């Protein structure tokens, strides 16, 4: 469905002509650049759910936006159904844009407060000529699929709870008949009981509509319930990727191990791994070598200057840590 090949994304302001001359003459410093993604390679198969996990600010939302086609990469290639996305034009680009939809974290901010639910759900399909029959029936159908009562479709977003607004967002995304959904922290703002309902809804929709998901979350516990595979991200790099059961049974990367130590558990007892220490460093000046070395209990000299390669350590399980080279040697 989707493949990212060595995708990087940087954000920074472009200096004007005078500033560029001053920088060239050494009289001014170049503007700071945020390194949001650094050579990320990842693929998502049709029908699968890939969970993307990391702390806030690690670049996972940027990756989600690139996967949904909202943001272009600075470098690297995005292949959508086998074709380079940057080479798509006209109808093929429009189709790719409609087939990949994003569901955002804050359902209220993502909905126009002046439009009724009916207007919100029907807007995009109307523009793209997708509503051949009765508009009301089309909207009702997608609201029902998202578990929202169509009898309330003439109301405004502020008249609903967070859970109902999340359902409107889902109905709006489904109404353009996508086959790939990027869910960016889509349940993070909801109460735990509502989170469970929305996660179950995502799973039902996957089966009904043959959907593929990229599920972005800071919470490994949430991702565990919905994903087939998990990719762990740290400061713009994927540090580990494996089937979900493998990540929980045999986490390899020290960062994954520390994330797991923070997943709440019902049974008390000694934890397998130590909890996370320190803060995520600034993506304006990521640490050299392995980005994780300032927080890693196993960091050694090599980690401070050499970037670890991500390589397969078991079938379908890859990790980027120098400790794997020592064990293999
Ligand atoms: Fe820790 Fe070094 Fe492995 Fe990075 S490469 S996770 S610093 S041991």
Tab-separated table of C-alpha atoms and ligand atoms in Angstrom:
chain	number	residue	atom	x	y	z
A	1	UNK	CA	0.000	0.000	0.000
A	2	UNK	CA	2.644	2.501	1.058
A	3	UNK	CA	6.417	2.529	1.163
A	4	UNK	CA	8.717	5.244	2.488
A	5	UNK	CA	12.294	5.025	1.230
A	6	UNK	CA	14.885	6.963	3.185
A	7	UNK	CA	12.456	9.837	3.812
A	8	UNK	CA	13.754	12.946	5.599
A	9	UNK	CA	11.855	16.068	6.518
A	10	UNK	CA	13.360	19.311	7.776
A	11	UNK	CA	11.572	22.486	8.844
A	12	UNK	CA	13.240	25.870	8.868
A	13	UNK	CA	12.677	29.421	7.758
A	14	UNK	CA	14.224	30.421	4.421
A	15	UNK	CA	16.518	33.436	4.905
A	16	UNK	CA	15.943	36.457	2.628
A	17	UNK	CA	18.619	37.622	0.140
A	18	UNK	CA	20.394	39.956	2.601
A	19	UNK	CA	20.507	37.215	5.233
A	20	UNK	CA	21.824	34.694	2.684
A	21	UNK	CA	24.670	37.074	1.750
A	22	UNK	CA	25.454	37.679	5.427
A	23	UNK	CA	25.533	33.900	6.036
A	24	UNK	CA	27.796	33.361	2.996
A	25	UNK	CA	30.193	36.042	4.300
A	26	UNK	CA	30.193	34.456	7.753
A	27	UNK	CA	28.584	37.562	9.334
A	28	UNK	CA	25.420	35.690	10.409
A	29	UNK	CA	24.498	32.184	11.475
A	30	UNK	CA	22.221	30.020	9.316
A	31	UNK	CA	18.622	29.837	10.710
A	32	UNK	CA	17.916	26.844	12.955
A	33	UNK	CA	16.555	23.734	11.228
A	34	UNK	CA	14.266	21.176	12.871
A	35	UNK	CA	15.237	17.661	11.794
A	36	UNK	CA	11.798	16.047	12.100
A	37	UNK	CA	12.571	12.877	10.099
A	38	UNK	CA	15.957	11.376	9.290
A	39	UNK	CA	16.115	8.752	6.502
A	40	UNK	CA	13.031	6.811	7.551
A	41	UNK	CA	12.261	3.628	5.618
A	42	UNK	CA	8.983	1.874	6.314
A	43	UNK	CA	6.355	-0.070	4.430
A	44	UNK	CA	2.703	-0.842	5.118
A	45	UNK	CA	1.014	-3.815	3.473
A	46	UNK	CA	-2.588	-3.720	2.307
A	47	UNK	CA	-5.007	-4.638	5.112
A	48	UNK	CA	-2.465	-4.330	7.911
A	49	UNK	CA	-2.379	-2.000	10.919
A	50	UNK	CA	1.028	-0.500	11.614
A	51	UNK	CA	1.387	1.197	14.991
A	52	UNK	CA	3.880	4.062	15.139
A	53	UNK	CA	4.977	4.854	18.689
A	54	UNK	CA	7.226	7.480	20.238
A	55	UNK	CA	7.254	10.429	22.620
A	56	UNK	CA	5.725	13.799	21.720
A	57	UNK	CA	8.057	15.700	19.402
A	58	UNK	CA	9.779	12.606	17.959
A	59	UNK	CA	8.452	13.232	14.425
A	60	UNK	CA	5.661	10.659	14.269
A	61	UNK	CA	2.941	13.180	13.280
A	62	UNK	CA	5.213	14.493	10.509
A	63	UNK	CA	5.623	10.919	9.282
A	64	UNK	CA	1.815	10.470	9.446
A	65	UNK	CA	1.271	13.608	7.351
A	66	UNK	CA	3.776	12.479	4.750
A	67	UNK	CA	2.107	9.040	4.635
A	68	UNK	CA	-1.304	10.714	4.136
A	69	UNK	CA	0.087	12.888	1.336
A	70	UNK	CA	-0.527	16.156	3.214
A	71	UNK	CA	3.167	17.021	3.466
A	72	UNK	CA	5.955	16.369	0.945
A	73	UNK	CA	9.282	14.948	2.170
A	74	UNK	CA	12.477	17.076	1.982
A	75	UNK	CA	14.384	14.012	0.674
A	76	UNK	CA	13.566	10.406	-0.130
A	77	UNK	CA	10.763	8.670	-1.945
A	78	UNK	CA	7.126	7.952	-1.044
A	79	UNK	CA	5.648	5.071	-3.039
A	80	UNK	CA	1.863	4.911	-3.061
A	81	UNK	CA	0.611	1.551	-4.361
A	82	UNK	CA	3.963	1.063	-6.088
A	83	UNK	CA	4.117	4.500	-7.765
A	84	UNK	CA	6.288	7.447	-6.755
A	85	UNK	CA	3.860	9.961	-5.242
A	86	UNK	CA	5.851	12.942	-6.533
A	87	UNK	CA	5.223	11.708	-10.101
A	88	UNK	CA	1.409	11.589	-9.754
A	89	UNK	CA	-0.638	14.325	-11.436
A	90	UNK	CA	-4.256	15.124	-12.327
A	91	UNK	CA	-6.818	12.398	-11.623
A	92	UNK	CA	-4.229	9.935	-10.297
A	93	UNK	CA	-3.019	12.444	-7.715
A	94	UNK	CA	-6.619	13.308	-6.773
A	95	UNK	CA	-7.440	9.603	-6.343
A	96	UNK	CA	-4.331	9.082	-4.184
A	97	UNK	CA	-5.321	12.108	-2.055
A	98	UNK	CA	-8.836	10.754	-1.511
A	99	UNK	CA	-7.758	7.162	-0.869
A	100	UNK	CA	-5.441	8.204	1.995
A	101	UNK	CA	-7.293	10.085	4.740
A	102	UNK	CA	-6.111	11.419	8.080
A	103	UNK	CA	-8.008	11.461	11.381
A	104	UNK	CA	-6.564	14.130	13.656
A	105	UNK	CA	-5.971	14.201	17.395
A	106	UNK	CA	-8.312	17.025	18.381
A	107	UNK	CA	-11.769	16.310	16.923
A	108	UNK	CA	-13.076	19.805	17.786
A	109	UNK	CA	-10.199	21.643	16.083
A	110	UNK	CA	-10.570	19.431	13.001
A	111	UNK	CA	-14.269	20.314	12.498
A	112	UNK	CA	-15.565	23.634	11.163
A	113	UNK	CA	-17.684	24.912	14.105
A	114	UNK	CA	-20.136	26.685	11.751
A	115	UNK	CA	-21.045	23.589	9.727
A	116	UNK	CA	-23.618	20.981	10.700
A	117	UNK	CA	-22.562	17.348	10.913
A	118	UNK	CA	-24.395	16.726	7.635
A	119	UNK	CA	-22.475	19.542	5.924
A	120	UNK	CA	-19.148	18.325	7.322
A	121	UNK	CA	-19.627	14.747	6.153
A	122	UNK	CA	-21.080	15.644	2.729
A	123	UNK	CA	-18.674	18.487	1.779
A	124	UNK	CA	-15.798	16.490	0.263
A	125	UNK	CA	-17.878	13.760	-1.481
A	126	UNK	CA	-20.080	16.505	-3.009
A	127	UNK	CA	-17.047	18.400	-4.373
A	128	UNK	CA	-15.609	15.197	-5.839
A	129	UNK	CA	-18.926	14.049	-7.369
A	130	UNK	CA	-19.144	10.907	-5.256
A	131	UNK	CA	-22.781	11.240	-4.185
A	132	UNK	CA	-24.678	9.774	-7.116
A	133	UNK	CA	-27.972	9.148	-5.278
A	134	UNK	CA	-29.728	10.917	-2.430
A	135	UNK	CA	-27.314	13.105	-0.402
A	136	UNK	CA	-29.169	12.446	2.877
A	137	UNK	CA	-28.968	8.666	2.491
A	138	UNK	CA	-25.264	8.842	1.596
A	139	UNK	CA	-24.462	10.892	4.727
A	140	UNK	CA	-26.684	8.729	6.978
A	141	UNK	CA	-24.945	5.623	5.729
A	142	UNK	CA	-21.453	6.877	6.689
A	143	UNK	CA	-22.651	8.293	10.020
A	144	UNK	CA	-24.102	4.873	10.880
A	145	UNK	CA	-20.852	3.176	9.895
A	146	UNK	CA	-19.081	5.452	12.416
A	147	UNK	CA	-21.661	4.641	15.117
A	148	UNK	CA	-23.258	8.134	15.045
A	149	UNK	CA	-27.053	8.549	15.128
A	150	UNK	CA	-28.081	10.280	11.823
A	151	UNK	CA	-31.084	11.846	13.620
A	152	UNK	CA	-28.579	14.373	15.092
A	153	UNK	CA	-26.940	15.327	11.795
A	154	UNK	CA	-28.403	18.858	11.691
A	155	UNK	CA	-26.586	19.896	14.869
A	156	UNK	CA	-23.261	21.707	15.200
A	157	UNK	CA	-19.999	20.104	16.490
A	158	UNK	CA	-20.011	21.987	19.822
A	159	UNK	CA	-23.299	20.284	20.754
A	160	UNK	CA	-21.581	16.913	21.043
A	161	UNK	CA	-19.251	15.111	23.434
A	162	UNK	CA	-15.614	14.329	22.518
A	163	UNK	CA	-16.517	10.731	21.633
A	164	UNK	CA	-19.341	11.785	19.294
A	165	UNK	CA	-17.111	14.373	17.622
A	166	UNK	CA	-14.498	11.650	17.092
A	167	UNK	CA	-17.201	9.599	15.323
A	168	UNK	CA	-18.114	12.573	13.109
A	169	UNK	CA	-14.433	12.897	12.154
A	170	UNK	CA	-14.306	9.213	11.289
A	171	UNK	CA	-17.543	9.463	9.222
A	172	UNK	CA	-16.113	12.478	7.382
A	173	UNK	CA	-12.935	10.564	6.509
A	174	UNK	CA	-14.885	7.452	5.430
A	175	UNK	CA	-17.285	9.459	3.238
A	176	UNK	CA	-14.632	9.843	0.501
A	177	UNK	CA	-14.250	6.036	0.405
A	178	UNK	CA	-10.567	5.767	1.422
A	179	UNK	CA	-8.666	2.516	1.720
A	180	UNK	CA	-5.889	3.884	3.958
A	181	UNK	CA	-6.399	5.803	7.212
A	182	UNK	CA	-3.715	7.634	9.172
A	183	UNK	CA	-4.962	7.985	12.759
A	184	UNK	CA	-2.812	10.607	14.486
A	185	UNK	CA	-3.316	10.235	18.249
A	186	UNK	CA	-7.004	9.831	17.337
A	187	UNK	CA	-8.041	8.548	20.760
A	188	UNK	CA	-5.530	10.441	22.943
A	189	UNK	CA	-7.988	13.229	23.889
A	190	UNK	CA	-10.774	10.802	24.913
A	191	UNK	CA	-11.726	9.167	28.231
A	192	UNK	CA	-10.412	5.623	28.608
A	193	UNK	CA	-13.856	3.972	28.197
A	194	UNK	CA	-14.550	6.018	25.034
A	195	UNK	CA	-11.035	5.211	23.758
A	196	UNK	CA	-11.911	1.513	23.935
A	197	UNK	CA	-15.155	2.085	21.982
A	198	UNK	CA	-13.375	4.041	19.239
A	199	UNK	CA	-10.574	1.431	18.998
A	200	UNK	CA	-13.225	-1.285	18.596
A	201	UNK	CA	-14.893	0.839	15.919
A	202	UNK	CA	-11.595	1.116	14.008
A	203	UNK	CA	-11.259	-2.670	14.127
A	204	UNK	CA	-14.862	-3.236	12.927
A	205	UNK	CA	-14.327	-0.777	10.059
A	206	UNK	CA	-11.115	-2.509	9.083
A	207	UNK	CA	-13.014	-5.784	8.632
A	208	UNK	CA	-16.080	-4.201	6.957
A	209	UNK	CA	-14.301	-1.853	4.553
A	210	UNK	CA	-10.968	-3.653	4.059
A	211	UNK	CA	-9.017	-0.686	5.454
A	212	UNK	CA	-5.295	-0.304	6.073
A	213	UNK	CA	-4.147	1.845	9.018
A	214	UNK	CA	-1.123	3.771	10.180
A	215	UNK	CA	-1.940	4.229	13.852
A	216	UNK	CA	0.188	6.963	15.445
A	217	UNK	CA	0.310	7.095	19.249
A	218	UNK	CA	2.596	7.924	22.153
A	219	UNK	CA	1.020	5.034	24.088
A	220	UNK	CA	2.314	1.485	23.489
A	221	UNK	CA	-0.621	0.154	25.530
A	222	UNK	CA	-3.155	1.595	23.035
A	223	UNK	CA	-1.183	0.441	20.002
A	224	UNK	CA	-0.930	-3.110	21.385
A	225	UNK	CA	-4.688	-3.609	21.009
A	226	UNK	CA	-5.005	-2.497	17.420
A	227	UNK	CA	-1.735	-3.178	15.557
A	228	UNK	CA	-0.276	-6.094	13.644
A	229	UNK	CA	3.182	-4.550	13.579
A	230	UNK	CA	4.796	-1.770	15.594
A	231	UNK	CA	7.498	0.739	14.602
A	232	UNK	CA	9.202	2.610	17.442
A	233	UNK	CA	10.432	6.107	16.666
A	234	UNK	CA	13.017	8.195	18.479
A	235	UNK	CA	13.959	11.719	17.423
A	236	UNK	CA	13.151	11.284	13.740
A	237	UNK	CA	14.485	7.734	13.307
A	238	UNK	CA	12.805	4.320	13.432
A	239	UNK	CA	14.807	2.432	16.066
A	240	UNK	CA	12.855	-0.849	16.154
A	241	UNK	CA	10.172	-2.565	14.097
A	242	UNK	CA	8.523	-5.928	14.735
A	243	UNK	CA	5.198	-7.789	14.962
A	244	UNK	CA	3.300	-6.496	17.995
A	245	UNK	CA	3.604	-9.706	20.072
A	246	UNK	CA	7.369	-9.792	19.436
A	247	UNK	CA	7.825	-6.195	20.626
A	248	UNK	CA	6.093	-6.992	23.911
A	249	UNK	CA	7.767	-10.389	24.407
A	250	UNK	CA	11.299	-9.572	23.212
A	251	UNK	CA	11.895	-5.811	22.967
A	252	UNK	CA	15.424	-5.332	21.663
A	253	UNK	CA	16.190	-1.614	21.599
A	254	UNK	CA	16.878	0.001	24.997
A	255	UNK	CA	14.392	2.781	24.121
A	256	UNK	CA	11.606	0.252	23.437
A	257	UNK	CA	12.434	-1.471	26.725
A	258	UNK	CA	12.085	1.819	28.586
A	259	UNK	CA	8.795	2.615	26.816
A	260	UNK	CA	7.475	-0.796	27.857
A	261	UNK	CA	8.393	-0.091	31.469
A	262	UNK	CA	5.904	2.793	31.341
A	263	UNK	CA	2.908	0.753	30.137
A	264	UNK	CA	0.545	0.430	33.155
A	265	UNK	CA	0.132	-3.148	34.392
A	266	UNK	CA	-2.697	-4.721	36.379
A	267	UNK	CA	-0.486	-7.178	38.300
A	268	UNK	CA	2.034	-5.582	40.657
A	269	UNK	CA	5.588	-6.946	40.793
A	270	UNK	CA	9.077	-6.274	39.630
A	271	UNK	CA	9.280	-4.656	36.205
A	272	UNK	CA	11.522	-6.239	33.560
A	273	UNK	CA	13.039	-2.906	32.525
A	274	UNK	CA	13.986	0.392	34.145
A	275	UNK	CA	11.718	3.397	33.509
A	276	UNK	CA	12.689	6.261	31.189
A	277	UNK	CA	15.041	8.959	32.427
A	278	UNK	CA	15.496	12.518	31.153
A	279	UNK	CA	13.784	14.491	28.407
A	280	UNK	CA	13.655	14.032	24.653
A	281	UNK	CA	16.518	16.201	23.262
A	282	UNK	CA	15.614	19.079	20.936
A	283	UNK	CA	15.221	18.129	17.254
A	284	UNK	CA	16.975	21.482	16.543
A	285	UNK	CA	20.239	19.910	17.712
A	286	UNK	CA	19.889	16.111	17.908
A	287	UNK	CA	22.756	14.339	19.723
A	288	UNK	CA	25.380	12.872	17.334
A	289	UNK	CA	25.751	9.131	16.769
A	290	UNK	CA	22.853	7.236	18.308
A	291	UNK	CA	20.319	9.950	19.222
A	292	UNK	CA	19.353	7.938	22.294
A	293	UNK	CA	22.843	7.814	23.858
A	294	UNK	CA	22.320	10.611	26.481
A	295	UNK	CA	19.450	8.572	28.015
A	296	UNK	CA	20.678	5.039	27.356
A	297	UNK	CA	22.015	2.980	30.311
A	298	UNK	CA	24.133	0.897	27.880
A	299	UNK	CA	25.699	3.800	25.934
A	300	UNK	CA	29.383	3.353	25.139
A	301	UNK	CA	31.970	5.280	23.139
A	302	UNK	CA	30.874	4.086	19.698
A	303	UNK	CA	27.276	5.220	20.396
A	304	UNK	CA	28.410	8.842	20.742
A	305	UNK	CA	29.756	9.202	17.211
A	306	UNK	CA	28.422	6.366	15.009
A	307	UNK	CA	24.787	6.097	13.878
A	308	UNK	CA	23.610	2.490	14.427
A	309	UNK	CA	22.163	0.822	11.294
A	310	UNK	CA	18.746	-0.764	11.620
A	311	UNK	CA	19.107	-4.413	10.722
A	312	UNK	CA	17.128	-7.618	11.034
A	313	UNK	CA	17.769	-9.503	14.272
A	314	UNK	CA	14.990	-12.100	13.795
A	315	UNK	CA	12.485	-12.724	10.962
A	316	UNK	CA	10.405	-9.514	10.644
A	317	UNK	CA	12.170	-7.916	13.628
A	318	UNK	CA	14.707	-5.117	13.079
A	319	UNK	CA	16.501	-2.876	15.544
A	320	UNK	CA	19.102	-0.084	15.401
A	321	UNK	CA	21.504	-0.615	18.296
A	322	UNK	CA	25.271	-1.230	18.390
A	323	UNK	CA	24.762	-3.854	21.117
A	324	UNK	CA	23.375	-6.197	18.431
A	325	UNK	CA	26.715	-6.050	16.563
A	326	UNK	CA	28.590	-7.018	19.731
A	327	UNK	CA	26.233	-9.958	20.338
A	328	UNK	CA	26.512	-11.089	16.695
A	329	UNK	CA	30.339	-10.887	16.762
B	1	LIG	FE1	22.117	2.603	23.638
B	1	LIG	FE2	24.271	2.606	22.089
B	1	LIG	FE3	22.236	1.006	21.520
B	1	LIG	FE4	22.023	3.640	21.162
B	1	LIG	S1	23.395	2.255	20.074
B	1	LIG	S2	20.524	2.321	22.079
B	1	LIG	S3	23.203	4.397	22.915
B	1	LIG	S4	23.547	0.919	23.319
